[in-house]
Amino acid sequence: MNQSQPHKPHIMALYSYKTSNPAFSRDVWKGYSSSSNKMTVNGIILKSFFCLFLVAITAWFTQTLQIKGYNLNSIMYLGLVGSIFFSLLTAFIHRLAAILVPLYSLSLGLFLGSISIYTESKFQGMPIQAIGVTITTFFAMLFLYKSKIVKVTERFRSVLIVAIAIIMTIYAISWLLNTFNIELPFSSIDSNSSYLSIAFNTLAAGVAAFTLLLDFDFIERKKNHVPRYMEWVATWGLLVTLVWVYVEALRIMKKIAIN
């Protein structure tokens, strides 16, 4: 009898696992189980710290550019376009992730640095508070996951994925309506400072936080089963979620301060 046969259900489960994060989709990880050089959690941690360092460097550099007279909006859009571009490449060209993810991190630093500088000019100390909230959220979710207080079940996963899809759809519709100056009751739910808007961003922040649980769970299932270069893809996925948490925290704080 083939000794590997008992492991087949486990391997099949790895490739049928679902998550909301595009970095951890089925196609990203498909076909990597036979590699001898495996992904590890420690590798993801080290790469995550390195990428966060790159984000911090370019965020600091953004402030230097502003002091020298460069337009902050131009820097912000350059960082936004760059981060989206390198994200798309990372999603489809996994073997180049070791190059693309650091470039994504550098672009992300320009974008986050710009919005943080703008927010700091209006609300002193708020970006640092949002960073603190993001770090606290990360470790709180990691504790909930490791302690099994919150278990990532199939129902939990399905509900969260639906919630993410609804929130992103609302964001997209709101952005399109505001772009074309179309006024509808819900067209500015994510951009005004009403209590309804604050409630919406609070809900979005909660969903973003719980998305970290999906990321942790998926990494746990994939470790030692995919090539080591996929650590960069996993790092990218975590960064995507952490940026979402940070942006939502910043938006909530800003709207509360305005009120």
PDB file of N, CA, C and O in Angstrom, residues 198-243:
ATOM      1  N   ILE A 198     -19.464  57.040  10.892  1.00  0.00           N
ATOM      2  CA  ILE A 198     -18.554  56.530  11.923  1.00  0.00           C
ATOM      3  C   ILE A 198     -18.884  55.072  12.239  1.00  0.00           C
ATOM      4  O   ILE A 198     -17.983  54.235  12.397  1.00  0.00           O
ATOM      5  N   ALA A 199     -20.174  54.770  12.323  1.00  0.00           N
ATOM      6  CA  ALA A 199     -20.593  53.390  12.591  1.00  0.00           C
ATOM      7  C   ALA A 199     -20.152  52.456  11.469  1.00  0.00           C
ATOM      8  O   ALA A 199     -19.703  51.327  11.724  1.00  0.00           O
ATOM      9  N   PHE A 200     -20.271  52.939  10.232  1.00  0.00           N
ATOM     10  CA  PHE A 200     -19.848  52.128   9.082  1.00  0.00           C
ATOM     11  C   PHE A 200     -18.352  51.846   9.137  1.00  0.00           C
ATOM     12  O   PHE A 200     -17.912  50.698   8.935  1.00  0.00           O
ATOM     13  N   ASN A 201     -17.543  52.877   9.407  1.00  0.00           N
ATOM     14  CA  ASN A 201     -16.087  52.689   9.481  1.00  0.00           C
ATOM     15  C   ASN A 201     -15.695  51.805  10.664  1.00  0.00           C
ATOM     16  O   ASN A 201     -14.714  51.053  10.589  1.00  0.00           O
ATOM     17  N   THR A 202     -16.440  51.912  11.760  1.00  0.00           N
ATOM     18  CA  THR A 202     -16.182  51.048  12.909  1.00  0.00           C
ATOM     19  C   THR A 202     -16.444  49.584  12.552  1.00  0.00           C
ATOM     20  O   THR A 202     -15.664  48.690  12.913  1.00  0.00           O
ATOM     21  N   LEU A 203     -17.531  49.347  11.826  1.00  0.00           N
ATOM     22  CA  LEU A 203     -17.835  47.996  11.359  1.00  0.00           C
ATOM     23  C   LEU A 203     -16.744  47.495  10.419  1.00  0.00           C
ATOM     24  O   LEU A 203     -16.285  46.345  10.533  1.00  0.00           O
ATOM     25  N   ALA A 204     -16.311  48.370   9.496  1.00  0.00           N
ATOM     26  CA  ALA A 204     -15.260  47.993   8.548  1.00  0.00           C
ATOM     27  C   ALA A 204     -13.955  47.681   9.274  1.00  0.00           C
ATOM     28  O   ALA A 204     -13.247  46.735   8.925  1.00  0.00           O
ATOM     29  N   ALA A 205     -13.629  48.472  10.313  1.00  0.00           N
ATOM     30  CA  ALA A 205     -12.422  48.233  11.095  1.00  0.00           C
ATOM     31  C   ALA A 205     -12.492  46.887  11.809  1.00  0.00           C
ATOM     32  O   ALA A 205     -11.496  46.158  11.890  1.00  0.00           O
ATOM     33  N   GLY A 206     -13.673  46.556  12.332  1.00  0.00           N
ATOM     34  CA  GLY A 206     -13.850  45.266  12.989  1.00  0.00           C
ATOM     35  C   GLY A 206     -13.663  44.106  12.031  1.00  0.00           C
ATOM     36  O   GLY A 206     -13.004  43.112  12.354  1.00  0.00           O
ATOM     37  N   VAL A 207     -14.224  44.241  10.842  1.00  0.00           N
ATOM     38  CA  VAL A 207     -14.069  43.195   9.827  1.00  0.00           C
ATOM     39  C   VAL A 207     -12.597  43.066   9.423  1.00  0.00           C
ATOM     40  O   VAL A 207     -12.080  41.952   9.267  1.00  0.00           O
ATOM     41  N   ALA A 208     -11.915  44.209   9.262  1.00  0.00           N
ATOM     42  CA  ALA A 208     -10.498  44.188   8.910  1.00  0.00           C
ATOM     43  C   ALA A 208      -9.684  43.474   9.989  1.00  0.00           C
ATOM     44  O   ALA A 208      -8.788  42.679   9.691  1.00  0.00           O
ATOM     45  N   ALA A 209     -10.019  43.749  11.251  1.00  0.00           N
ATOM     46  CA  ALA A 209      -9.305  43.107  12.359  1.00  0.00           C
ATOM     47  C   ALA A 209      -9.499  41.596  12.336  1.00  0.00           C
ATOM     48  O   ALA A 209      -8.545  40.824  12.482  1.00  0.00           O
ATOM     49  N   PHE A 210     -10.724  41.144  12.139  1.00  0.00           N
ATOM     50  CA  PHE A 210     -10.993  39.704  12.133  1.00  0.00           C
ATOM     51  C   PHE A 210     -10.436  39.024  10.879  1.00  0.00           C
ATOM     52  O   PHE A 210     -10.233  37.806  10.876  1.00  0.00           O
ATOM     53  N   THR A 211     -10.178  39.811   9.829  1.00  0.00           N
ATOM     54  CA  THR A 211      -9.536  39.243   8.649  1.00  0.00           C
ATOM     55  C   THR A 211      -8.143  38.732   8.985  1.00  0.00           C
ATOM     56  O   THR A 211      -7.646  37.777   8.373  1.00  0.00           O
ATOM     57  N   LEU A 212      -7.509  39.342   9.989  1.00  0.00           N
ATOM     58  CA  LEU A 212      -6.204  38.854  10.439  1.00  0.00           C
ATOM     59  C   LEU A 212      -6.290  37.402  10.900  1.00  0.00           C
ATOM     60  O   LEU A 212      -5.347  36.623  10.720  1.00  0.00           O
ATOM     61  N   LEU A 213      -7.402  37.017  11.496  1.00  0.00           N
ATOM     62  CA  LEU A 213      -7.584  35.635  11.938  1.00  0.00           C
ATOM     63  C   LEU A 213      -7.560  34.674  10.754  1.00  0.00           C
ATOM     64  O   LEU A 213      -6.991  33.580  10.838  1.00  0.00           O
ATOM     65  N   LEU A 214      -8.191  35.092   9.651  1.00  0.00           N
ATOM     66  CA  LEU A 214      -8.154  34.260   8.450  1.00  0.00           C
ATOM     67  C   LEU A 214      -6.732  34.122   7.926  1.00  0.00           C
ATOM     68  O   LEU A 214      -6.314  33.049   7.483  1.00  0.00           O
ATOM     69  N   ASP A 215      -5.990  35.223   7.979  1.00  0.00           N
ATOM     70  CA  ASP A 215      -4.607  35.196   7.508  1.00  0.00           C
ATOM     71  C   ASP A 215      -3.748  34.274   8.369  1.00  0.00           C
ATOM     72  O   ASP A 215      -2.968  33.476   7.854  1.00  0.00           O
ATOM     73  N   PHE A 216      -3.895  34.392   9.690  1.00  0.00           N
ATOM     74  CA  PHE A 216      -3.139  33.524  10.593  1.00  0.00           C
ATOM     75  C   PHE A 216      -3.469  32.058  10.349  1.00  0.00           C
ATOM     76  O   PHE A 216      -2.579  31.203  10.312  1.00  0.00           O
ATOM     77  N   ASP A 217      -4.755  31.784  10.199  1.00  0.00           N
ATOM     78  CA  ASP A 217      -5.197  30.408  10.021  1.00  0.00           C
ATOM     79  C   ASP A 217      -4.681  29.826   8.723  1.00  0.00           C
ATOM     80  O   ASP A 217      -4.241  28.668   8.677  1.00  0.00           O
ATOM     81  N   PHE A 218      -4.702  30.630   7.678  1.00  0.00           N
ATOM     82  CA  PHE A 218      -4.246  30.122   6.391  1.00  0.00           C
ATOM     83  C   PHE A 218      -2.740  29.874   6.396  1.00  0.00           C
ATOM     84  O   PHE A 218      -2.257  28.867   5.860  1.00  0.00           O
ATOM     85  N   ILE A 219      -1.974  30.777   7.012  1.00  0.00           N
ATOM     86  CA  ILE A 219      -0.526  30.589   7.120  1.00  0.00           C
ATOM     87  C   ILE A 219      -0.219  29.328   7.927  1.00  0.00           C
ATOM     88  O   ILE A 219       0.681  28.556   7.584  1.00  0.00           O
ATOM     89  N   GLU A 220      -0.983  29.120   8.989  1.00  0.00           N
ATOM     90  CA  GLU A 220      -0.784  27.934   9.822  1.00  0.00           C
ATOM     91  C   GLU A 220      -0.985  26.658   9.013  1.00  0.00           C
ATOM     92  O   GLU A 220      -0.262  25.673   9.182  1.00  0.00           O
ATOM     93  N   ARG A 221      -1.956  26.675   8.131  1.00  0.00           N
ATOM     94  CA  ARG A 221      -2.238  25.498   7.328  1.00  0.00           C
ATOM     95  C   ARG A 221      -1.204  25.296   6.216  1.00  0.00           C
ATOM     96  O   ARG A 221      -0.929  24.167   5.813  1.00  0.00           O
ATOM     97  N   LYS A 222      -0.638  26.385   5.710  1.00  0.00           N
ATOM     98  CA  LYS A 222       0.265  26.296   4.567  1.00  0.00           C
ATOM     99  C   LYS A 222       1.731  26.145   4.938  1.00  0.00           C
ATOM    100  O   LYS A 222       2.546  25.778   4.095  1.00  0.00           O
ATOM    101  N   LYS A 223       2.091  26.449   6.183  1.00  0.00           N
ATOM    102  CA  LYS A 223       3.505  26.349   6.559  1.00  0.00           C
ATOM    103  C   LYS A 223       3.997  24.916   6.355  1.00  0.00           C
ATOM    104  O   LYS A 223       3.276  23.947   6.573  1.00  0.00           O
ATOM    105  N   ASN A 224       5.245  24.816   5.900  1.00  0.00           N
ATOM    106  CA  ASN A 224       5.888  23.531   5.624  1.00  0.00           C
ATOM    107  C   ASN A 224       5.252  22.771   4.465  1.00  0.00           C
ATOM    108  O   ASN A 224       5.513  21.573   4.303  1.00  0.00           O
ATOM    109  N   HIS A 225       4.424  23.465   3.674  1.00  0.00           N
ATOM    110  CA  HIS A 225       3.802  22.821   2.517  1.00  0.00           C
ATOM    111  C   HIS A 225       4.037  23.567   1.211  1.00  0.00           C
ATOM    112  O   HIS A 225       3.728  23.043   0.150  1.00  0.00           O
ATOM    113  N   VAL A 226       4.555  24.788   1.276  1.00  0.00           N
ATOM    114  CA  VAL A 226       4.779  25.576   0.060  1.00  0.00           C
ATOM    115  C   VAL A 226       6.218  26.088   0.071  1.00  0.00           C
ATOM    116  O   VAL A 226       6.863  26.142   1.121  1.00  0.00           O
ATOM    117  N   PRO A 227       6.772  26.477  -1.096  1.00  0.00           N
ATOM    118  CA  PRO A 227       8.171  26.914  -1.163  1.00  0.00           C
ATOM    119  C   PRO A 227       8.454  28.145  -0.309  1.00  0.00           C
ATOM    120  O   PRO A 227       7.566  28.956  -0.044  1.00  0.00           O
ATOM    121  N   ARG A 228       9.700  28.305   0.053  1.00  0.00           N
ATOM    122  CA  ARG A 228      10.107  29.389   0.945  1.00  0.00           C
ATOM    123  C   ARG A 228       9.839  30.764   0.340  1.00  0.00           C
ATOM    124  O   ARG A 228       9.552  31.715   1.076  1.00  0.00           O
ATOM    125  N   TYR A 229       9.923  30.905  -0.997  1.00  0.00           N
ATOM    126  CA  TYR A 229       9.693  32.229  -1.580  1.00  0.00           C
ATOM    127  C   TYR A 229       8.256  32.702  -1.385  1.00  0.00           C
ATOM    128  O   TYR A 229       7.961  33.899  -1.512  1.00  0.00           O
ATOM    129  N   MET A 230       7.356  31.771  -1.052  1.00  0.00           N
ATOM    130  CA  MET A 230       5.984  32.169  -0.794  1.00  0.00           C
ATOM    131  C   MET A 230       5.836  32.903   0.535  1.00  0.00           C
ATOM    132  O   MET A 230       4.784  33.458   0.830  1.00  0.00           O
ATOM    133  N   GLU A 231       6.881  32.917   1.335  1.00  0.00           N
ATOM    134  CA  GLU A 231       6.876  33.743   2.549  1.00  0.00           C
ATOM    135  C   GLU A 231       6.674  35.207   2.196  1.00  0.00           C
ATOM    136  O   GLU A 231       6.045  35.960   2.951  1.00  0.00           O
ATOM    137  N   TRP A 232       7.223  35.615   1.053  1.00  0.00           N
ATOM    138  CA  TRP A 232       7.038  37.000   0.617  1.00  0.00           C
ATOM    139  C   TRP A 232       5.580  37.287   0.281  1.00  0.00           C
ATOM    140  O   TRP A 232       5.055  38.372   0.567  1.00  0.00           O
ATOM    141  N   VAL A 233       4.910  36.309  -0.326  1.00  0.00           N
ATOM    142  CA  VAL A 233       3.495  36.482  -0.660  1.00  0.00           C
ATOM    143  C   VAL A 233       2.661  36.548   0.607  1.00  0.00           C
ATOM    144  O   VAL A 233       1.729  37.357   0.725  1.00  0.00           O
ATOM    145  N   ALA A 234       2.995  35.707   1.577  1.00  0.00           N
ATOM    146  CA  ALA A 234       2.286  35.732   2.857  1.00  0.00           C
ATOM    147  C   ALA A 234       2.503  37.067   3.563  1.00  0.00           C
ATOM    148  O   ALA A 234       1.577  37.631   4.163  1.00  0.00           O
ATOM    149  N   THR A 235       3.726  37.582   3.489  1.00  0.00           N
ATOM    150  CA  THR A 235       4.037  38.893   4.069  1.00  0.00           C
ATOM    151  C   THR A 235       3.204  39.984   3.421  1.00  0.00           C
ATOM    152  O   THR A 235       2.647  40.859   4.105  1.00  0.00           O
ATOM    153  N   TRP A 236       3.102  39.922   2.108  1.00  0.00           N
ATOM    154  CA  TRP A 236       2.275  40.890   1.380  1.00  0.00           C
ATOM    155  C   TRP A 236       0.827  40.836   1.847  1.00  0.00           C
ATOM    156  O   TRP A 236       0.189  41.869   2.073  1.00  0.00           O
ATOM    157  N   GLY A 237       0.309  39.625   2.037  1.00  0.00           N
ATOM    158  CA  GLY A 237      -1.076  39.481   2.493  1.00  0.00           C
ATOM    159  C   GLY A 237      -1.310  40.105   3.850  1.00  0.00           C
ATOM    160  O   GLY A 237      -2.320  40.780   4.077  1.00  0.00           O
ATOM    161  N   LEU A 238      -0.383  39.898   4.771  1.00  0.00           N
ATOM    162  CA  LEU A 238      -0.509  40.504   6.095  1.00  0.00           C
ATOM    163  C   LEU A 238      -0.438  42.026   6.023  1.00  0.00           C
ATOM    164  O   LEU A 238      -1.177  42.728   6.721  1.00  0.00           O
ATOM    165  N   LEU A 239       0.443  42.543   5.174  1.00  0.00           N
ATOM    166  CA  LEU A 239       0.560  43.997   5.029  1.00  0.00           C
ATOM    167  C   LEU A 239      -0.741  44.605   4.509  1.00  0.00           C
ATOM    168  O   LEU A 239      -1.166  45.671   4.965  1.00  0.00           O
ATOM    169  N   VAL A 240      -1.365  43.933   3.555  1.00  0.00           N
ATOM    170  CA  VAL A 240      -2.633  44.414   3.001  1.00  0.00           C
ATOM    171  C   VAL A 240      -3.671  44.577   4.108  1.00  0.00           C
ATOM    172  O   VAL A 240      -4.361  45.604   4.197  1.00  0.00           O
ATOM    173  N   THR A 241      -3.767  43.575   4.970  1.00  0.00           N
ATOM    174  CA  THR A 241      -4.753  43.627   6.054  1.00  0.00           C
ATOM    175  C   THR A 241      -4.392  44.686   7.089  1.00  0.00           C
ATOM    176  O   THR A 241      -5.260  45.427   7.564  1.00  0.00           O
ATOM    177  N   LEU A 242      -3.111  44.779   7.448  1.00  0.00           N
ATOM    178  CA  LEU A 242      -2.684  45.769   8.446  1.00  0.00           C
ATOM    179  C   LEU A 242      -2.905  47.191   7.956  1.00  0.00           C
ATOM    180  O   LEU A 242      -3.307  48.068   8.725  1.00  0.00           O
ATOM    181  N   VAL A 243      -2.670  47.435   6.674  1.00  0.00           N
ATOM    182  CA  VAL A 243      -2.920  48.758   6.107  1.00  0.00           C
ATOM    183  C   VAL A 243      -4.399  49.096   6.180  1.00  0.00           C
ATOM    184  O   VAL A 243      -4.787  50.233   6.498  1.00  0.00           O
TER     185      VAL A 243
END
